[in-house]
PDB file of C-alpha atoms in Angstrom:
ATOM      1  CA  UNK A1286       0.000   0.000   0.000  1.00 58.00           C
ATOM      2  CA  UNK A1287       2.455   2.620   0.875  1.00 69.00           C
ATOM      3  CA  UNK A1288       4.182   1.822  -2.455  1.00 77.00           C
ATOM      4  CA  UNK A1289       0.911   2.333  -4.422  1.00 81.00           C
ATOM      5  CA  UNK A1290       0.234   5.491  -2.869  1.00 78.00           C
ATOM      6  CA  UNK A1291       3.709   6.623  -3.406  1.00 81.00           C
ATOM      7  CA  UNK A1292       3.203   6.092  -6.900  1.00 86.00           C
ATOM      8  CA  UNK A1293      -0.279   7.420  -7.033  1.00 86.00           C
ATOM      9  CA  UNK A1294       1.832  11.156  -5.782  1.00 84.00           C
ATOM     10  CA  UNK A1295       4.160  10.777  -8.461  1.00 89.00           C
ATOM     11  CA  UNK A1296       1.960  10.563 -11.332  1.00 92.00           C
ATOM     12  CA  UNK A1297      -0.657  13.135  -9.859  1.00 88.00           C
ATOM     13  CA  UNK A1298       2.331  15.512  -9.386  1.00 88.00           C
ATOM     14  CA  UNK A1299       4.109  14.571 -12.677  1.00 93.00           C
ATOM     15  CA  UNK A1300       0.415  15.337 -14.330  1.00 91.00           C
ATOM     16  CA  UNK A1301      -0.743  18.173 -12.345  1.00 88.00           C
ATOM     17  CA  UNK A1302       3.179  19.545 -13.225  1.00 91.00           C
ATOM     18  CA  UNK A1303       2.759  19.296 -16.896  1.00 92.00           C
ATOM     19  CA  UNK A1304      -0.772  21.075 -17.164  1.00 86.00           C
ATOM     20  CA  UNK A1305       0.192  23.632 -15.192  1.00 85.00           C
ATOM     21  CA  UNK A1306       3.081  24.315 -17.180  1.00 88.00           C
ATOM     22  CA  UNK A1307       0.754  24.127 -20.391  1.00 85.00           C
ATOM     23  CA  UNK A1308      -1.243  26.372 -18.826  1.00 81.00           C
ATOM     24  CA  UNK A1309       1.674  29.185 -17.747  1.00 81.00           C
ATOM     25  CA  UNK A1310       3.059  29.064 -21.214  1.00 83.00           C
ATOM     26  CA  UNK A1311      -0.390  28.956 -23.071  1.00 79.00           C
ATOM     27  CA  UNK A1312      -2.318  31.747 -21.491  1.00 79.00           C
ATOM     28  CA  UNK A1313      -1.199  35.159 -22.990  1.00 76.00           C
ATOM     29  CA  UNK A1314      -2.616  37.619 -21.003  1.00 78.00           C
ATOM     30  CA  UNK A1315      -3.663  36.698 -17.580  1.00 78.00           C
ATOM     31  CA  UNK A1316      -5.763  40.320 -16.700  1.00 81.00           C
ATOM     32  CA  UNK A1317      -7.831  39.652 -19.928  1.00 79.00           C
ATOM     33  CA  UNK A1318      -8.578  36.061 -18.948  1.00 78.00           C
ATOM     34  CA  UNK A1319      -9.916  37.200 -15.795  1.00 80.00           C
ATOM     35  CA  UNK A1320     -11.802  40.325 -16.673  1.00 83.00           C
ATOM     36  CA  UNK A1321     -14.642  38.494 -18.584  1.00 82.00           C
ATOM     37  CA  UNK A1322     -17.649  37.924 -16.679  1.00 82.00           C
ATOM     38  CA  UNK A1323     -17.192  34.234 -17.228  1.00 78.00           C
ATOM     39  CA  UNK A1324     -14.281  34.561 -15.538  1.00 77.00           C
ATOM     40  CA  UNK A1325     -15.770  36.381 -12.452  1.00 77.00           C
ATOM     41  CA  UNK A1326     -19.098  34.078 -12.384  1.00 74.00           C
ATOM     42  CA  UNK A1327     -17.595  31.774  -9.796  1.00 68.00           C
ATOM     43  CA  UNK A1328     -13.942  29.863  -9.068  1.00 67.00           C
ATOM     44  CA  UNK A1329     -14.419  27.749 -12.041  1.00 75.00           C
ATOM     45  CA  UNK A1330     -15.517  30.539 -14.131  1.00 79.00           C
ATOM     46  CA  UNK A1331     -11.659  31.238 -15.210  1.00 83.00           C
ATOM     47  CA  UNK A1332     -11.406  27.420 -16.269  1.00 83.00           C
ATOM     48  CA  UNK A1333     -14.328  27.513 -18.423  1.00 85.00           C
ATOM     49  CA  UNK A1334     -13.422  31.023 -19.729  1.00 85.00           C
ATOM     50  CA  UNK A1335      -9.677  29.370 -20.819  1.00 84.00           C
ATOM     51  CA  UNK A1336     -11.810  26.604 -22.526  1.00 83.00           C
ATOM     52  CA  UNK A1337     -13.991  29.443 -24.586  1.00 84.00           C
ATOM     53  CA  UNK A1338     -10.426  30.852 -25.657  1.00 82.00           C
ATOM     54  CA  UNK A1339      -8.703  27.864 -27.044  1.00 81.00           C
ATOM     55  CA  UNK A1340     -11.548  26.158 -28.521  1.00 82.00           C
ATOM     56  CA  UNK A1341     -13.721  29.161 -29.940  1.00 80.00           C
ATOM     57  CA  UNK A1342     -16.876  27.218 -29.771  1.00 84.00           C
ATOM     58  CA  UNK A1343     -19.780  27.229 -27.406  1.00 85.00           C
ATOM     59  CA  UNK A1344     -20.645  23.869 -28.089  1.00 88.00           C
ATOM     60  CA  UNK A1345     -17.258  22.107 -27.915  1.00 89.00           C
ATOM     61  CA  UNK A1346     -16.375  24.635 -25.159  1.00 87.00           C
ATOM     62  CA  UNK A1347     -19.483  22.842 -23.057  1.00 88.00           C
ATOM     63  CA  UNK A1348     -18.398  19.092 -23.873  1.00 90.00           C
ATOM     64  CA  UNK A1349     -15.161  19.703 -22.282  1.00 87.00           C
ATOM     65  CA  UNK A1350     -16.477  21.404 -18.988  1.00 86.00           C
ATOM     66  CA  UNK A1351     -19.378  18.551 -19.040  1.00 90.00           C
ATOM     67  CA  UNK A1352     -16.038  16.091 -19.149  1.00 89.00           C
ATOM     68  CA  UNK A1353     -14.506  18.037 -16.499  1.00 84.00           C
ATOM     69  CA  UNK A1354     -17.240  18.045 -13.891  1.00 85.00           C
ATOM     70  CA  UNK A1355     -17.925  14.249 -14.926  1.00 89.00           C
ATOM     71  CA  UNK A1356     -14.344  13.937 -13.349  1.00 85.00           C
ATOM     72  CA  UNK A1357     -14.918  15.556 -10.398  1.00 84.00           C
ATOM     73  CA  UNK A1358     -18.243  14.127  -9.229  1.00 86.00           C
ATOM     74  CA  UNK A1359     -16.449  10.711  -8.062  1.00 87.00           C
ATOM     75  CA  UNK A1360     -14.173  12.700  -5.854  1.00 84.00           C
ATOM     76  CA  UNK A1361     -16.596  14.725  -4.711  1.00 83.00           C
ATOM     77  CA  UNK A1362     -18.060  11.361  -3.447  1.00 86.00           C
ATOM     78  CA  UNK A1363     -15.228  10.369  -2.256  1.00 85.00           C
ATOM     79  CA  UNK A1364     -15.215  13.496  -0.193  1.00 83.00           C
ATOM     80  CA  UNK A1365     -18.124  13.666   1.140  1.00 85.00           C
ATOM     81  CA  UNK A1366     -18.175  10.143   2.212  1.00 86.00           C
ATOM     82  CA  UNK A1367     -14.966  10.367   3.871  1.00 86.00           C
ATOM     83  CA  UNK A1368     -15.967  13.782   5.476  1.00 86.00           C
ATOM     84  CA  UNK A1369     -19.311  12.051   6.600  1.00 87.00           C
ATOM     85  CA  UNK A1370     -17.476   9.000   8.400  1.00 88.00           C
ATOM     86  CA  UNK A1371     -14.735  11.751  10.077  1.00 85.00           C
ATOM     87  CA  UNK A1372     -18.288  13.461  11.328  1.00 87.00           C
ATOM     88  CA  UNK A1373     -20.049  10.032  12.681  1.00 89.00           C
ATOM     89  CA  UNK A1374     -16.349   9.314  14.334  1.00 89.00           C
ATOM     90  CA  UNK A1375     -16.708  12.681  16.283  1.00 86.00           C
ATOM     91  CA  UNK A1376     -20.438  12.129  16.970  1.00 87.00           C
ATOM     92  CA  UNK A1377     -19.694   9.020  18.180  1.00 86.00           C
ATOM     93  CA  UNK A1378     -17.187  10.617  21.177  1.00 85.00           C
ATOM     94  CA  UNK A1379     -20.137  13.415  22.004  1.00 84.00           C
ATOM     95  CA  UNK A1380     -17.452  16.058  20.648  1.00 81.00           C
ATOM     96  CA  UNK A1381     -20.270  17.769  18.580  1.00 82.00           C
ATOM     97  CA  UNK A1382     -23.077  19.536  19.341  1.00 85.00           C
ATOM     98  CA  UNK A1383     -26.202  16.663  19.100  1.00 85.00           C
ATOM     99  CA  UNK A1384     -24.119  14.189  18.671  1.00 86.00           C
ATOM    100  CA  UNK A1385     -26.906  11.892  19.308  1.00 88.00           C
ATOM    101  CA  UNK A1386     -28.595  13.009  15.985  1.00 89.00           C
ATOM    102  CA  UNK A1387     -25.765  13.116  13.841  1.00 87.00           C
ATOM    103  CA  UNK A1388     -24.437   9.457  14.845  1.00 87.00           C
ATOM    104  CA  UNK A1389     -27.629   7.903  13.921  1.00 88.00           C
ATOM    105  CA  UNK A1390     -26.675   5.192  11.858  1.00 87.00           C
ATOM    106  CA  UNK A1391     -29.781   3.974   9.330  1.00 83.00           C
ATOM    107  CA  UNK A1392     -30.534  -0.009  10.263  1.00 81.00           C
ATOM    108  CA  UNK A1393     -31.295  -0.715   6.774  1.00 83.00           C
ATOM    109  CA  UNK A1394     -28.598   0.390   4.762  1.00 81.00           C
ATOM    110  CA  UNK A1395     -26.028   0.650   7.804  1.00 83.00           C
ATOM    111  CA  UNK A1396     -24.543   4.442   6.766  1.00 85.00           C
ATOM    112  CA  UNK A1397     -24.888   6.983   8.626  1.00 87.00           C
ATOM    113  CA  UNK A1398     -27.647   8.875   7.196  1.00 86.00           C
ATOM    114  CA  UNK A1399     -27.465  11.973   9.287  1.00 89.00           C
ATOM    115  CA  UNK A1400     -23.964  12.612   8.910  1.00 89.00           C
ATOM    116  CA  UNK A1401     -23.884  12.396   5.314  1.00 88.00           C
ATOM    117  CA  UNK A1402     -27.270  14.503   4.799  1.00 89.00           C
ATOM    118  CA  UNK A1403     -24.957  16.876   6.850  1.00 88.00           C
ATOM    119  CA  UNK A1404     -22.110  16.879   5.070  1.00 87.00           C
ATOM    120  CA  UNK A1405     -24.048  17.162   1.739  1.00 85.00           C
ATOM    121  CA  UNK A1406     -26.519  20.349   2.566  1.00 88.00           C
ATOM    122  CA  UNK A1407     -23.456  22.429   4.279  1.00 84.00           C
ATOM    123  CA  UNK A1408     -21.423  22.539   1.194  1.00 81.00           C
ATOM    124  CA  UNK A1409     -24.265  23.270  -0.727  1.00 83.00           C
ATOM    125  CA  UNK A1410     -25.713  26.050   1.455  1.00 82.00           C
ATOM    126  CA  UNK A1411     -21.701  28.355   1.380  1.00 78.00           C
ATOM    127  CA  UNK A1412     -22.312  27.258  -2.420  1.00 76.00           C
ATOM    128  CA  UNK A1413     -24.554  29.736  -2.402  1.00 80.00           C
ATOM    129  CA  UNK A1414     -22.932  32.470  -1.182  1.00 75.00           C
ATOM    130  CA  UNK A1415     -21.119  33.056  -5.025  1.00 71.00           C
ATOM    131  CA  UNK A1416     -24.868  34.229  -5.679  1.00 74.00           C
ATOM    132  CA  UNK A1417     -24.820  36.988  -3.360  1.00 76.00           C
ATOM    133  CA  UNK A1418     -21.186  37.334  -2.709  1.00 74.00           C
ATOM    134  CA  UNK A1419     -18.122  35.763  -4.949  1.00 71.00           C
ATOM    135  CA  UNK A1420     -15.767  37.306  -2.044  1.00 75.00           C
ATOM    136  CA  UNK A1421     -17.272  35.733   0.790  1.00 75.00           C
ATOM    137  CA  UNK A1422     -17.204  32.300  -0.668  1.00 73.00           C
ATOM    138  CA  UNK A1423     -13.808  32.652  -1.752  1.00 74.00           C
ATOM    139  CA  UNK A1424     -12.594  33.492   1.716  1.00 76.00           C
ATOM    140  CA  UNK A1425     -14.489  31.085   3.240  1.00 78.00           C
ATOM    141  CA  UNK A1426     -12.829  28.522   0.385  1.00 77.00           C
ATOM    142  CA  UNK A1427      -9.799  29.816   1.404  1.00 77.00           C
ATOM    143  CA  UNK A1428     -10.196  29.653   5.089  1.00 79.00           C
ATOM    144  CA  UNK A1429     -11.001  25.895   4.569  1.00 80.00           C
ATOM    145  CA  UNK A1430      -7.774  25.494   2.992  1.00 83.00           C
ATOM    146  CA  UNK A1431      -5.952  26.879   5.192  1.00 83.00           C
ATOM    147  CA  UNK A1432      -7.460  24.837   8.143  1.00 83.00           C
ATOM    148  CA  UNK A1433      -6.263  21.530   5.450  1.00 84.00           C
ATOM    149  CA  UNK A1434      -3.098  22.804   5.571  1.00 87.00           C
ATOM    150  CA  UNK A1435      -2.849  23.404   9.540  1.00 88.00           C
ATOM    151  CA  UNK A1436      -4.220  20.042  10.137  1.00 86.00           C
ATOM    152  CA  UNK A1437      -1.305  18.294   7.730  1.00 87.00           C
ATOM    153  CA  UNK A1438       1.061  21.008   9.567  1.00 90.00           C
ATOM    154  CA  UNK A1439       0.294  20.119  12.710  1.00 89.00           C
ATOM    155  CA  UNK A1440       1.223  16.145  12.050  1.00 87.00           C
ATOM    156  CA  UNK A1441       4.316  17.080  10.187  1.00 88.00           C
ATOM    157  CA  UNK A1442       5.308  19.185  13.478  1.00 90.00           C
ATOM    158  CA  UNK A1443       4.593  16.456  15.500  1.00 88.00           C
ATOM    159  CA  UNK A1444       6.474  13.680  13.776  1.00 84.00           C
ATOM    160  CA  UNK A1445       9.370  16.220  13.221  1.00 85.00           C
ATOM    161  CA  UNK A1446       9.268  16.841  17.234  1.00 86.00           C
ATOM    162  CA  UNK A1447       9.365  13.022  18.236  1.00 82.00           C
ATOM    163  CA  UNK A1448      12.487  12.695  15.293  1.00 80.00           C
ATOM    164  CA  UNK A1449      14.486  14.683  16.765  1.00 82.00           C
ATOM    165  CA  UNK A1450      13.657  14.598  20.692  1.00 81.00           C
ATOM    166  CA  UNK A1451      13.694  10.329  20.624  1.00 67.00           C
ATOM    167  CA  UNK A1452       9.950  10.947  22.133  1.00 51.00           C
ATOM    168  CA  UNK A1453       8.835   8.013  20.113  1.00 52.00           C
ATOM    169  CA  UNK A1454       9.835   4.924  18.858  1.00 54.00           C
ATOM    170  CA  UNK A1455      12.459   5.353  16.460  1.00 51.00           C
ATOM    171  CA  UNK A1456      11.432   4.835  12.505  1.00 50.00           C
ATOM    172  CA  UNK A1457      13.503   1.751  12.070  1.00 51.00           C
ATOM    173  CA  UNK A1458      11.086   0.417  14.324  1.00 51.00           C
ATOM    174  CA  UNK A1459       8.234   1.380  12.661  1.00 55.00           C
ATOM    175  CA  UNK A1460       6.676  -1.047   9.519  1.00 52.00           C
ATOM    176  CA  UNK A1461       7.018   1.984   7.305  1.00 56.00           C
ATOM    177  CA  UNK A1462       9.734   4.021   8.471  1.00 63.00           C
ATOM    178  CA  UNK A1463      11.645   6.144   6.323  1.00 68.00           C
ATOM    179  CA  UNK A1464      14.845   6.461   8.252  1.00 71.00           C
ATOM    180  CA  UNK A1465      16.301   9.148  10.600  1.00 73.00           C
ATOM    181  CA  UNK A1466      17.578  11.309   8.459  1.00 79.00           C
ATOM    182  CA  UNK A1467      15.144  10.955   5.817  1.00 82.00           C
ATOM    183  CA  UNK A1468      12.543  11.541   7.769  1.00 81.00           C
ATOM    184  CA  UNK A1469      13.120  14.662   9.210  1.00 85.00           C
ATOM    185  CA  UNK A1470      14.170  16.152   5.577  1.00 88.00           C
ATOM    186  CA  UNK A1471      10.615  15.163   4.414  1.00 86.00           C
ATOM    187  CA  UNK A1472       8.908  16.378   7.636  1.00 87.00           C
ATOM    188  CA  UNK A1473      11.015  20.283   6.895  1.00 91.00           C
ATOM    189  CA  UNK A1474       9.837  20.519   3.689  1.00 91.00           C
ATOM    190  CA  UNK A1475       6.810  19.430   4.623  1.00 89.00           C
ATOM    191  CA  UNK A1476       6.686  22.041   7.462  1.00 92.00           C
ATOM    192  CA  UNK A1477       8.350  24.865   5.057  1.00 92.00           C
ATOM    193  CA  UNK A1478       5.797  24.234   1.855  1.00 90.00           C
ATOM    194  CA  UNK A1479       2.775  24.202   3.786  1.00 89.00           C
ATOM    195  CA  UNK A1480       3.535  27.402   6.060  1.00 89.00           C
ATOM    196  CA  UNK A1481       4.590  28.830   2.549  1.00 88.00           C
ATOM    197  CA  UNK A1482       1.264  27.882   1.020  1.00 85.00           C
ATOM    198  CA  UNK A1483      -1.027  28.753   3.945  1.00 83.00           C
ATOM    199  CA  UNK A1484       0.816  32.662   3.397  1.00 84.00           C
ATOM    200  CA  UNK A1485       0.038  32.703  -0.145  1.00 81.00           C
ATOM    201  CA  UNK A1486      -3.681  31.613   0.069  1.00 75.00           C
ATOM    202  CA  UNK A1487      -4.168  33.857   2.537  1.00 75.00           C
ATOM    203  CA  UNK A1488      -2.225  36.776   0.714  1.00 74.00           C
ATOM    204  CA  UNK A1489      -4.677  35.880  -2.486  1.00 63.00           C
ATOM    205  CA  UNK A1490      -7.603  35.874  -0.667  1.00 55.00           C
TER     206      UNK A1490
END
């Protein structure tokens, strides 16, 4: 497992890498891109509005965004079902306000209902907010990212801590350790890219 996922990284990166790159080189003028009301209709607005530019047709132009969301609805399952279990966990331990509602788990098809109504209406309802107010939504999109990024910080801190204090076992202990050394380089990266990115989505924001 740790090998697939390792490889899973490397081609999203090696991927996500090359379109970006595509993307830098191909778009001309950035200011233009983003002036268009396209553009300013919502955070995928710029997306679509790069489509409408390359292709030059309406209809082609909404095959390839149809394509694109067709991608994205399995991990927005994905999401939400993992978000929904990570809910029913904290139910479960009464750390949320009626937790005795939200852990309810439905007999018949053993999932719990509540929690994934929950984490399917919330999303929806900030969705909303791009009808009133792009702004808000894209702090609040922002805000979430940031918390992500704490989250992963705050593991990478704490592994980095128990490398170099001995608090732990050591990782040649561990099943899947990566060494001493190794280890901490990867947890100071990890430390340094995330503060790094948690600046700049906050600066853009």
């Amino acid at each position: 497992m740790p090998t697939l996922l390792t490889w899973a990284c490397v081609v999203n990166f090696t991927l996500g890498l090359a379109t970006v790159l595509v993307i830098v080189f191909s778009v001309d003028d950035v200011d233009a891109l983003l002036s268009t009301p396209l553009s300013q209709s919502g955070p995928v607005g710029p997306v679509i509005q790069m489509f409408a530019t390359a292709i030059v047709s309406r209809p082609w132009t909404a095959a390839v965004s149809i394509m694109l969301i067709a991608t994205l609805i399995p991990c927005c399952i994905n999401s939400d079902t993992a978000a929904s279990r990570q809910l029913w966990a904290f139910a479960e331990d009464g750390a949320l306000p009626n937790s005795a509602w939200i852990q309810r788990v439905d007999e018949k098809n053993a999932v719990p209902s509540n929690a994934l109504m929950l984490t399917l209406i919330a999303p929806i309802g900030l969705s909303l907010l791009n009808l009133g107010s792009p702004i808000a939504l894209n702090a609040i999109i922002s805000l979430v990212i940031v918390n992500l990024m704490a989250s992963y910080l705050l593991v990478a801190s704490t592994s980095l801590y128990s490398r170099c204090t001995s608090a732990t076992k050591s990782p040649q202990e561990l099943i899947y350790g990566l060494g001493h050394r190794t280890g901490i380089a990867v947890d100071s990266f990890t430390i340094a890219f995330l503060t790094a990115s948690s600046v700049i989505v906050l600066s853009v924001s």
